[in-house]
Amino acid sequence: MHESYRDRIRMPSLLTRVTTATAAAEWIRDGMTVGMSGFTRAGDAKVVPMALAERARSEQLKITLMTGASLGSDVDKTLTEAGVLARRIPFQADATLRSAINRGEVMYIDHHLSETVELLRTQQIAPIDIAIIEAAAITETGALIPTTSVGNSASFAILADKVIVEINLTQSPDLEGLHDIFIPKRRPLREPIPIMTARDRVGGHAIEIPPEKIVAIVVTEKSDSSSTILPPDGETAAIAGHLVEFFRHEVNAGRLTEKLLPLQAGIGTIANAVMSGFIDSPFSGLTMYSEVLQDSTFELFDAGKLDFASGSSITLSPQKSREVFGDIGRYKDRLVLRPQEVSNHPEVIRRLGIIALNTALEADIYGNVNSTHVQGTHMMNGIGGSGDFARNAYLSIFATKSLAKDGRISSIVPMVSHVDHTEHDVDILVTEIGLADLRGLAPRERAEVIIGNCVAEPYRQMLRDYVAEASRRGGHTPHLLEQAFSWHTRYRLTGSMLPAA
Amino acid sequence: MHESYRDRIRMPSLLTRVTTATAAAEWIRDGMTVGMSGFTRAGDAKVVPMALAERARSEQLKITLMTGASLGSDVDKTLTEAGVLARRIPFQADATLRSAINRGEVMYIDHHLSETVELLRTQQIAPIDIAIIEAAAITETGALIPTTSVGNSASFAILADKVIVEINLTQSPDLEGLHDIFIPKRRPLREPIPIMTARDRVGGHAIEIPPEKIVAIVVTEKSDSSSTILPPDGETAAIAGHLVEFFRHEVNAGRLTEKLLPLQAGIGTIANAVMSGFIDSPFSGLTMYSEVLQDSTFELFDAGKLDFASGSSITLSPQKSREVFGDIGRYKDRLVLRPQEVSNHPEVIRRLGIIALNTALEADIYGNVNSTHVQGTHMMNGIGGSGDFARNAYLSIFATKSLAKDGRISSIVPMVSHVDHTEHDVDILVTEIGLADLRGLAPRERAEVIIGNCVAEPYRQMLRDYVAEASRRGGHTPHLLEQAFSWHTRYRLTGSMLPAA
């Protein structure tokens, strides 16, 4: 057993709770709802879920699993393969689980990420029986110090009857002090969230719970999984370029200053590449009020462009992870990690005036966005926090490459096959081809700008033909319903949205 | 000229600005953006727009017209017929204007109603050149006392270079004191909106502007248009019954008290009928935090069920209007009218935990809602405030009759032809057939509950067949894209969604 864990458990009476993952997992029974830490592969519970999967080899064991957001460490994969997941809430990004969801074997309920704990707190979804929370330490009073994410961990631990803690020795003890744990009061006593800038701290450093709720402590040495993002390429660089140009224009027009407004960037390659693109921009004194902080956040710090970043997790590439977590003290006074209810809270997003950058799977000629469903039916990951931000932002930007599958798919289609974000929540649409500024435009105008600025040929002409024919039938938002999904159907049948030559 | 108007203009130097509607309308020039008071037919500018339409007979005159929401007094109709409207923002409900929008002659940009003044304030849409505001009085300092709505009037008057005031002598001087004018500070100085209950007053009684901006004052004696809602019928009574039953269940389960939570009800017959249904319910001590206050609000006051109502306008039937405005003092301490930015503000809606009741034009088997587009193409009215409330509510309810056009249209379809509210923002779907509680359900489960509870035969069996076939193709949200709109197409071609016998 590790000796160093004793420094991490500062309430001596809790040392008796230290046990094995297998023994801790015994607390979890068939039919329970389990809340686990973890947000975008960061700070997830890593060993107790594996012990649970192991147990499922020999007994009937189905649970509802709630997390902050996506997990790493193959937790979702392993639990899926073991048949443990009956229900999964509110986000996932695992290929094996995704397949089970799309086969209808796991009931998946994706949420706007700010909302899950509101639903739990008001008992509108099944209560958490047990929480499994990764911690860097347990304080003298039995409070939990989170690691690389906060996510829903605080509310899970507060609302659960029992809490299992994974003390992870690979997580730096210097993470203590990074977190700001604020829990809104219950209605009707709820007060404003007093955050007026990205850097405001309004809560405590630890998750305060009655220590007697901690039924087991497991010591682990398993690192967070690394980020899966790809490096910038020519197309993501072009998207970043269009956005930098757009923001220069906004600054010149007097609508923004060179500090812009607090930035949110969704997870993934495109958003990360766009943020990296700000390194070579005229903007400085930037702040972020976002969910996940990726490599680009720290590149911007190092470039002297970024003053402060607020998030709910930190998810980095292997190299950047070594740099950042090897010396987190270097960044600590410029960082805060919050519960996802607060990082994504409509109240704060609207007040601060966030510039939100999220990724579209496909968009349509009127600016509706599909972020989740391939062919309108098959779940990719989930809506995540994009709806929290897009609806309430000062400016809502969606980015996508204009083509996929070597040009056999156009990301801009006549009508999206699933709507996650309506035209009202999409101010800017940008592809490597160009940028469509949709503010103040009616649907017919939006179609013209999107098709003209964001689409590659031959799809551009195909969309122009569609709009022309639809407009003859009239309407505020012209469509030919019998042809609206013909591109998707053609792809399903022929493997390409392009008509046969 | 009316003598009594002198009591309504309490800043003597402004008496020289009193003029005719025709002279006042001269301030408006071709190409201008004009902001007019008016929200759901209440408190609209009534005579200057008519003079403007008259002028358009003899000169080129096109404007962008912004309002709070829909207008009465045939203003939108008359301006449309005169060809004055180039652009219209953010809501309308006029048959003549609707036709022009659907012909593509008027560019219509509907907004989430809380957002228009945010866009104006940040110069993301064209600035207001001139505001035309109906007032009950002008104070000693030149501030405006609104009438039966606040809507966007305050921000329009504050942001415009010039203001024309319509002093309406038919509006009771006792309206003074009813309004609570709060304007959020500009970012980055913005602070929380300090509203913690529906009854909290956080601003002043009047719209404060530099009096020199008032370029003209016109005295009118034209009443607000009455509400166009229909009385409750058997189907709306059944919808109300299902909801009362649902809330009894929620109270029994301990999730709500008999006071429920602050209620929002969209405009129209169904929402009004449901609210009236609370008269014969076990709930009391109710509050409303809504947009428009309709007949049902005052019926609930008179029945001793409702303690307080916050809105942005009051729109009543002719008889109820005489009762209420003939003696507004009777209700005044239980009422407040706010700017629509505040009545619909995500921050306040989320904090208070609103129960939101809005109307669907059609809904689909997964709970997506179309509130606006007939056949996915032709605008009916606009999204209005439904998105502000549905996204941020404690509980989001959408109601519709299950059938339309004598059964030739099913309001529940395989896939909505336009999405205004995604499945994530729809907790309860209710028709006269029954109620679907969608909380915590995955899409496949949602389909089963919606089809089973809310749909009349033969559409119920048709939807079951659709789901069964779609599910064989797999996916988290099974669909047959090539058939998803076949019901809409059949209706367009045959006049019925039912297959030929």
Coordinates of N, CA and C in Angstrom, one line a residue, chain B residues 322-489:
Chain B
R322 N -63.1 46.3 -19.2 CA -63.9 47.3 -18.4 C -63.8 47.1 -16.9
E323 N -63.9 45.8 -16.5 CA -63.8 45.5 -15.1 C -62.5 45.9 -14.5
V324 N -61.4 45.5 -15.2 CA -60.1 45.7 -14.6 C -59.6 47.1 -14.6
F325 N -59.7 47.7 -15.8 CA -59.2 49.0 -16.0 C -60.1 50.1 -15.5
G326 N -61.4 49.7 -15.3 CA -62.4 50.6 -14.7 C -62.0 50.8 -13.2
D327 N -61.3 49.9 -12.6 CA -60.9 50.0 -11.2 C -59.6 49.3 -11.0
I328 N -58.6 49.8 -11.6 CA -57.3 49.1 -11.6 C -56.7 49.2 -10.1
G329 N -57.2 50.1 -9.4 CA -56.7 50.3 -8.0 C -57.0 49.0 -7.2
R330 N -58.0 48.3 -7.5 CA -58.4 47.1 -6.8 C -57.3 46.0 -6.9
Y331 N -56.5 46.0 -8.0 CA -55.5 45.0 -8.3 C -54.1 45.5 -8.2
K332 N -54.0 46.8 -8.0 CA -52.6 47.4 -8.3 C -51.5 46.9 -7.3
D333 N -51.9 46.6 -6.1 CA -50.8 46.2 -5.2 C -50.5 44.7 -5.4
R334 N -51.1 44.0 -6.3 CA -50.8 42.6 -6.6 C -50.3 42.5 -8.0
L335 N -49.9 43.6 -8.6 CA -49.5 43.5 -10.1 C -48.2 44.3 -10.2
V336 N -47.4 43.9 -11.2 CA -46.3 44.7 -11.7 C -46.1 44.4 -13.2
L337 N -45.8 45.5 -13.9 CA -45.4 45.3 -15.3 C -44.0 45.7 -15.5
R338 N -43.2 44.8 -16.2 CA -41.8 45.0 -16.3 C -41.4 45.1 -17.8
P339 N -40.2 45.6 -18.1 CA -39.7 45.5 -19.4 C -39.6 44.0 -19.8
Q340 N -39.8 43.6 -21.1 CA -39.8 42.2 -21.5 C -38.4 41.6 -21.3
E341 N -37.4 42.4 -21.3 CA -36.1 41.9 -21.0 C -36.0 41.3 -19.6
V342 N -36.8 41.9 -18.7 CA -36.8 41.4 -17.3 C -37.8 40.3 -17.1
S343 N -39.0 40.5 -17.6 CA -40.0 39.5 -17.5 C -39.6 38.2 -18.0
N344 N -38.8 38.3 -19.1 CA -38.3 37.1 -19.8 C -36.9 36.7 -19.6
H345 N -36.3 37.3 -18.5 CA -34.8 37.2 -18.4 C -34.4 35.8 -17.9
P346 N -33.5 35.1 -18.7 CA -33.1 33.8 -18.3 C -32.6 33.7 -16.8
E347 N -31.9 34.8 -16.4 CA -31.4 34.8 -15.0 C -32.5 34.7 -14.0
V348 N -33.6 35.5 -14.2 CA -34.7 35.5 -13.2 C -35.5 34.2 -13.3
I349 N -35.7 33.8 -14.6 CA -36.6 32.5 -14.8 C -35.9 31.3 -14.1
R350 N -34.6 31.2 -14.3 CA -33.9 30.1 -13.7 C -33.9 30.2 -12.2
R351 N -33.7 31.4 -11.7 CA -33.6 31.6 -10.2 C -34.9 31.3 -9.6
L352 N -36.0 31.8 -10.1 CA -37.3 31.6 -9.5 C -37.8 30.2 -9.6
G353 N -37.4 29.5 -10.7 CA -37.9 28.2 -10.9 C -39.3 28.2 -11.5
I354 N -39.5 28.8 -12.7 CA -40.8 29.0 -13.3 C -41.4 27.7 -13.8
I355 N -42.7 27.6 -13.6 CA -43.4 26.6 -14.4 C -44.0 27.2 -15.6
A356 N -43.4 26.8 -16.8 CA -43.7 27.5 -18.0 C -44.7 26.7 -18.8
L357 N -45.8 27.4 -19.3 CA -46.8 26.8 -20.1 C -46.9 27.5 -21.4
N358 N -46.5 26.8 -22.5 CA -46.6 27.4 -23.8 C -47.3 26.5 -24.8
T359 N -47.6 27.0 -26.0 CA -48.5 26.3 -26.9 C -47.6 25.8 -28.1
A360 N -47.9 24.5 -28.5 CA -47.2 24.0 -29.6 C -48.2 24.0 -30.8
L361 N -47.6 24.4 -32.0 CA -48.4 24.2 -33.2 C -48.4 22.7 -33.6
E362 N -47.2 22.1 -33.5 CA -47.1 20.7 -33.6 C -45.9 20.2 -32.8
A363 N -46.0 18.9 -32.4 CA -44.9 18.3 -31.6 C -44.6 17.0 -32.3
D364 N -43.4 16.4 -32.0 CA -43.2 15.1 -32.6 C -43.0 14.1 -31.5
I365 N -42.8 12.8 -32.0 CA -42.8 11.7 -31.1 C -41.7 11.7 -30.1
Y366 N -40.6 12.6 -30.3 CA -39.5 12.7 -29.4 C -39.6 13.9 -28.5
G367 N -40.7 14.7 -28.8 CA -40.9 15.9 -27.9 C -40.3 17.2 -28.4
N368 N -39.9 17.2 -29.7 CA -39.5 18.5 -30.3 C -40.8 19.2 -30.6
V369 N -40.7 20.6 -30.5 CA -41.9 21.4 -30.7 C -41.7 22.4 -31.8
N370 N -42.7 22.5 -32.6 CA -42.8 23.6 -33.6 C -43.9 24.6 -33.1
S371 N -43.5 25.8 -32.9 CA -44.4 26.8 -32.4 C -44.8 27.9 -33.4
T372 N -44.2 27.8 -34.6 CA -44.2 28.9 -35.5 C -44.5 28.7 -36.9
H373 N -44.1 27.6 -37.5 CA -44.1 27.4 -39.0 C -45.1 26.4 -39.4
V374 N -46.2 26.8 -40.1 CA -47.1 25.9 -40.7 C -46.4 25.2 -41.9
Q375 N -46.5 23.8 -41.8 CA -45.8 23.0 -42.9 C -44.3 23.3 -43.0
G376 N -43.8 23.8 -41.9 CA -42.3 24.0 -41.8 C -41.8 25.2 -42.6
T377 N -42.8 25.9 -43.3 CA -42.4 27.0 -44.2 C -43.1 28.3 -43.9
H378 N -44.3 28.3 -43.6 CA -45.1 29.5 -43.5 C -45.3 30.0 -42.0
M379 N -44.7 31.2 -41.8 CA -44.7 31.7 -40.4 C -46.2 32.0 -40.0
M380 N -46.4 31.6 -38.7 CA -47.7 32.0 -38.1 C -47.5 33.3 -37.4
N381 N -46.9 33.3 -36.2 CA -46.7 34.5 -35.5 C -45.2 34.8 -35.2
G382 N -44.6 33.9 -34.4 CA -43.2 34.1 -34.1 C -42.9 33.3 -32.8
I383 N -41.6 33.1 -32.5 CA -41.3 32.3 -31.4 C -41.6 33.0 -30.1
G384 N -41.6 34.3 -30.1 CA -42.0 35.1 -28.9 C -41.1 34.8 -27.7
G385 N -41.7 34.7 -26.5 CA -40.9 34.5 -25.3 C -40.8 33.0 -25.0
S386 N -41.4 32.1 -25.8 CA -41.5 30.7 -25.4 C -40.1 30.1 -25.1
G387 N -39.1 30.6 -25.9 CA -37.8 30.1 -25.8 C -37.1 30.6 -24.5
D388 N -37.3 31.8 -24.2 CA -36.8 32.3 -22.9 C -37.2 31.5 -21.8
F389 N -38.5 31.1 -21.8 CA -39.1 30.4 -20.6 C -38.7 28.9 -20.7
A390 N -39.0 28.3 -21.9 CA -38.8 26.8 -21.9 C -37.4 26.4 -21.6
R391 N -36.4 27.1 -22.1 CA -35.0 26.7 -21.8 C -34.6 26.8 -20.3
N392 N -35.2 27.8 -19.7 CA -34.7 28.1 -18.3 C -35.6 27.8 -17.2
A393 N -36.8 27.2 -17.6 CA -37.8 26.9 -16.6 C -37.4 25.8 -15.6
Y394 N -38.1 25.7 -14.5 CA -38.0 24.6 -13.6 C -38.7 23.4 -14.3
L395 N -39.9 23.7 -15.0 CA -40.7 22.7 -15.6 C -41.2 23.4 -16.9
S396 N -41.0 22.8 -18.0 CA -41.5 23.4 -19.3 C -42.6 22.5 -19.9
I397 N -43.8 23.1 -20.0 CA -44.9 22.3 -20.4 C -45.3 22.9 -21.8
F398 N -45.6 22.0 -22.7 CA -46.2 22.5 -24.0 C -47.6 21.8 -24.2
A399 N -48.6 22.6 -24.6 CA -49.9 22.1 -24.8 C -50.4 22.3 -26.2
T400 N -51.2 21.3 -26.7 CA -51.8 21.5 -28.0 C -53.0 20.6 -28.1
K401 N -54.0 20.9 -28.8 CA -55.0 19.9 -29.1 C -54.4 18.9 -30.0
S402 N -54.8 17.6 -29.9 CA -54.2 16.6 -30.6 C -54.5 16.6 -32.1
L403 N -55.6 17.2 -32.5 CA -56.0 17.3 -33.9 C -56.3 18.7 -34.3
A404 N -56.2 18.9 -35.6 CA -56.7 20.2 -36.2 C -57.4 19.9 -37.5
K405 N -58.1 20.9 -38.0 CA -58.8 20.8 -39.3 C -59.7 19.6 -39.3
D406 N -60.5 19.5 -38.3 CA -61.5 18.3 -38.2 C -60.8 17.0 -38.3
G407 N -59.6 16.9 -37.8 CA -58.9 15.6 -37.7 C -58.1 15.3 -39.0
R408 N -58.0 16.2 -39.9 CA -57.2 16.0 -41.1 C -55.7 16.3 -40.8
I409 N -55.5 17.0 -39.7 CA -54.1 17.2 -39.2 C -53.9 16.6 -37.8
S410 N -52.9 15.8 -37.7 CA -52.5 15.4 -36.3 C -51.4 16.4 -35.8
S411 N -51.6 16.9 -34.6 CA -50.6 17.8 -34.1 C -49.4 17.1 -33.6
I412 N -49.5 15.8 -33.4 CA -48.3 15.0 -33.1 C -47.9 14.2 -34.4
V413 N -46.7 14.5 -34.8 CA -46.2 14.0 -36.1 C -44.9 13.2 -35.9
P414 N -44.5 12.4 -36.9 CA -43.2 11.7 -36.8 C -42.1 12.7 -36.5
M415 N -42.0 13.7 -37.2 CA -40.9 14.7 -37.0 C -41.5 16.1 -37.3
V416 N -41.3 17.0 -36.4 CA -41.8 18.4 -36.6 C -41.1 19.0 -37.8
S417 N -41.9 19.7 -38.6 CA -41.4 20.3 -39.8 C -40.5 21.6 -39.6
H418 N -40.5 22.0 -38.3 CA -39.6 23.1 -37.9 C -39.4 23.0 -36.4
V419 N -38.2 23.2 -36.0 CA -38.0 23.0 -34.5 C -37.8 24.4 -33.9
D420 N -38.6 24.7 -32.9 CA -38.4 25.9 -32.1 C -37.9 25.6 -30.7
H421 N -38.3 24.4 -30.3 CA -37.9 23.9 -28.9 C -37.5 22.5 -29.1
T422 N -36.3 22.2 -28.7 CA -35.8 20.8 -28.8 C -36.3 20.0 -27.7
E423 N -36.2 18.7 -27.8 CA -36.6 17.8 -26.8 C -36.1 18.1 -25.4
H424 N -34.9 18.7 -25.4 CA -34.3 19.0 -24.1 C -35.1 20.1 -23.3
D425 N -35.9 20.8 -24.0 CA -36.6 22.0 -23.4 C -38.1 21.7 -23.2
V426 N -38.5 20.4 -23.4 CA -39.9 20.0 -23.3 C -40.0 18.9 -22.2
D427 N -40.5 19.3 -21.0 CA -40.6 18.3 -20.0 C -42.0 17.6 -20.0
I428 N -43.0 18.3 -20.3 CA -44.4 17.8 -20.3 C -45.0 18.2 -21.6
L429 N -45.6 17.2 -22.3 CA -46.5 17.4 -23.5 C -47.9 17.0 -23.1
V430 N -48.8 17.9 -23.4 CA -50.2 17.6 -23.0 C -51.2 17.9 -24.1
T431 N -52.1 17.0 -24.4 CA -53.2 17.3 -25.3 C -54.5 16.9 -24.6
E432 N -55.6 17.1 -25.2 CA -56.9 16.7 -24.6 C -56.9 15.2 -24.3
I433 N -56.1 14.4 -25.0 CA -56.1 12.9 -24.8 C -55.4 12.6 -23.5
G434 N -54.3 13.3 -23.2 CA -53.6 13.0 -22.0 C -52.3 13.7 -21.9
L435 N -51.5 13.3 -20.9 CA -50.3 14.0 -20.6 C -49.1 13.1 -20.6
A436 N -48.0 13.5 -21.2 CA -46.8 12.8 -21.3 C -45.7 13.4 -20.4
D437 N -45.3 12.8 -19.4 CA -44.2 13.3 -18.5 C -42.9 12.7 -19.0
L438 N -42.1 13.6 -19.6 CA -40.9 13.2 -20.4 C -39.7 13.3 -19.5
R439 N -39.8 13.7 -18.3 CA -38.6 14.0 -17.5 C -37.8 12.7 -17.3
G440 N -36.5 12.7 -17.6 CA -35.7 11.6 -17.3 C -35.8 10.5 -18.3
L441 N -36.5 10.7 -19.4 CA -36.6 9.6 -20.4 C -35.7 9.8 -21.6
A442 N -35.3 8.7 -22.1 CA -34.5 8.7 -23.4 C -35.5 8.8 -24.6
P443 N -35.0 9.1 -25.7 CA -35.9 9.3 -26.9 C -36.8 8.2 -27.1
R444 N -36.3 7.0 -27.1 CA -37.2 5.8 -27.5 C -38.3 5.7 -26.4
E445 N -38.0 6.1 -25.2 CA -39.0 6.0 -24.1 C -40.0 7.2 -24.3
R446 N -39.5 8.3 -24.7 CA -40.3 9.5 -24.9 C -41.4 9.2 -26.0
A447 N -40.9 8.6 -27.0 CA -41.9 8.2 -28.1 C -43.0 7.4 -27.6
E448 N -42.7 6.4 -26.8 CA -43.7 5.5 -26.3 C -44.7 6.2 -25.5
V449 N -44.3 7.1 -24.6 CA -45.2 7.8 -23.7 C -46.0 8.8 -24.5
I450 N -45.4 9.5 -25.4 CA -46.1 10.5 -26.2 C -47.2 9.9 -27.0
I451 N -46.8 8.9 -27.7 CA -47.8 8.2 -28.6 C -48.9 7.6 -27.8
G452 N -48.5 6.9 -26.7 CA -49.5 6.3 -25.9 C -50.5 7.2 -25.2
N453 N -50.0 8.4 -24.8 CA -50.8 9.3 -23.9 C -51.4 10.4 -24.6
C454 N -50.9 10.9 -25.7 CA -51.3 12.2 -26.3 C -51.9 12.1 -27.6
V455 N -52.0 11.0 -28.3 CA -52.4 10.9 -29.7 C -53.7 10.2 -29.8
A456 N -54.6 10.7 -30.7 CA -55.8 10.0 -31.1 C -55.6 9.0 -32.2
E457 N -56.5 8.0 -32.2 CA -56.4 7.1 -33.4 C -57.1 7.8 -34.6
P458 N -56.7 7.4 -35.8 CA -55.8 6.4 -36.2 C -54.4 6.8 -36.2
Y459 N -54.1 8.1 -35.8 CA -52.7 8.5 -35.9 C -51.8 7.8 -34.9
R460 N -52.4 7.3 -33.7 CA -51.6 6.6 -32.8 C -51.0 5.4 -33.4
Q461 N -51.8 4.6 -34.1 CA -51.3 3.4 -34.7 C -50.3 3.7 -35.8
M462 N -50.6 4.8 -36.5 CA -49.7 5.2 -37.6 C -48.3 5.5 -37.0
L463 N -48.3 6.2 -35.9 CA -47.0 6.6 -35.3 C -46.3 5.3 -34.7
R464 N -47.1 4.4 -34.2 CA -46.5 3.2 -33.6 C -45.8 2.4 -34.8
D465 N -46.5 2.4 -35.9 CA -45.9 1.7 -37.1 C -44.6 2.4 -37.5
Y466 N -44.6 3.7 -37.5 CA -43.4 4.5 -37.9 C -42.2 4.2 -37.0
V467 N -42.5 4.2 -35.7 CA -41.4 4.0 -34.7 C -40.9 2.5 -34.9
A468 N -41.8 1.6 -35.1 CA -41.4 0.2 -35.2 C -40.4 0.0 -36.4
E469 N -40.8 0.6 -37.5 CA -40.0 0.5 -38.7 C -38.7 1.2 -38.6
A470 N -38.8 2.5 -38.0 CA -37.6 3.3 -37.8 C -36.6 2.5 -36.8
S471 N -37.1 1.9 -35.8 CA -36.2 1.3 -34.8 C -35.5 0.1 -35.4
R472 N -36.0 -0.5 -36.4 CA -35.3 -1.6 -37.1 C -34.0 -1.0 -37.7
R473 N -34.0 0.2 -38.1 CA -32.9 0.8 -38.7 C -31.9 1.3 -37.6
G474 N -32.3 1.3 -36.4 CA -31.4 1.7 -35.3 C -31.3 3.1 -35.0
G475 N -30.5 3.5 -34.0 CA -30.2 4.8 -33.7 C -30.8 5.2 -32.3
H476 N -30.2 6.2 -31.7 CA -30.6 6.8 -30.5 C -32.0 7.4 -30.6
T477 N -32.3 8.0 -31.8 CA -33.5 8.7 -32.1 C -34.0 8.1 -33.4
P478 N -34.6 7.0 -33.4 CA -34.9 6.3 -34.7 C -35.9 7.2 -35.6
H479 N -35.5 7.3 -36.8 CA -36.3 8.0 -37.8 C -36.1 7.3 -39.2
L480 N -37.1 7.5 -40.1 CA -37.0 7.2 -41.5 C -37.0 8.5 -42.2
L481 N -35.8 9.0 -42.5 CA -35.7 10.4 -43.0 C -36.6 10.6 -44.3
E482 N -36.6 9.5 -45.1 CA -37.4 9.6 -46.4 C -38.9 9.6 -46.1
Q483 N -39.3 9.3 -44.9 CA -40.8 9.3 -44.6 C -41.1 10.3 -43.6
A484 N -40.1 11.0 -43.0 CA -40.4 11.8 -41.8 C -41.4 12.9 -42.0
F485 N -41.4 13.4 -43.2 CA -42.4 14.5 -43.5 C -43.5 14.0 -44.4
S486 N -43.7 12.7 -44.5 CA -44.7 12.2 -45.5 C -46.1 12.6 -45.1
W487 N -46.4 12.8 -43.8 CA -47.7 13.3 -43.4 C -47.9 14.7 -43.8
H488 N -46.9 15.5 -43.7 CA -47.0 16.9 -44.2 C -47.2 17.0 -45.7
T489 N -46.5 16.2 -46.4 CA -46.6 16.2 -47.8 C -48.0 15.7 -48.3

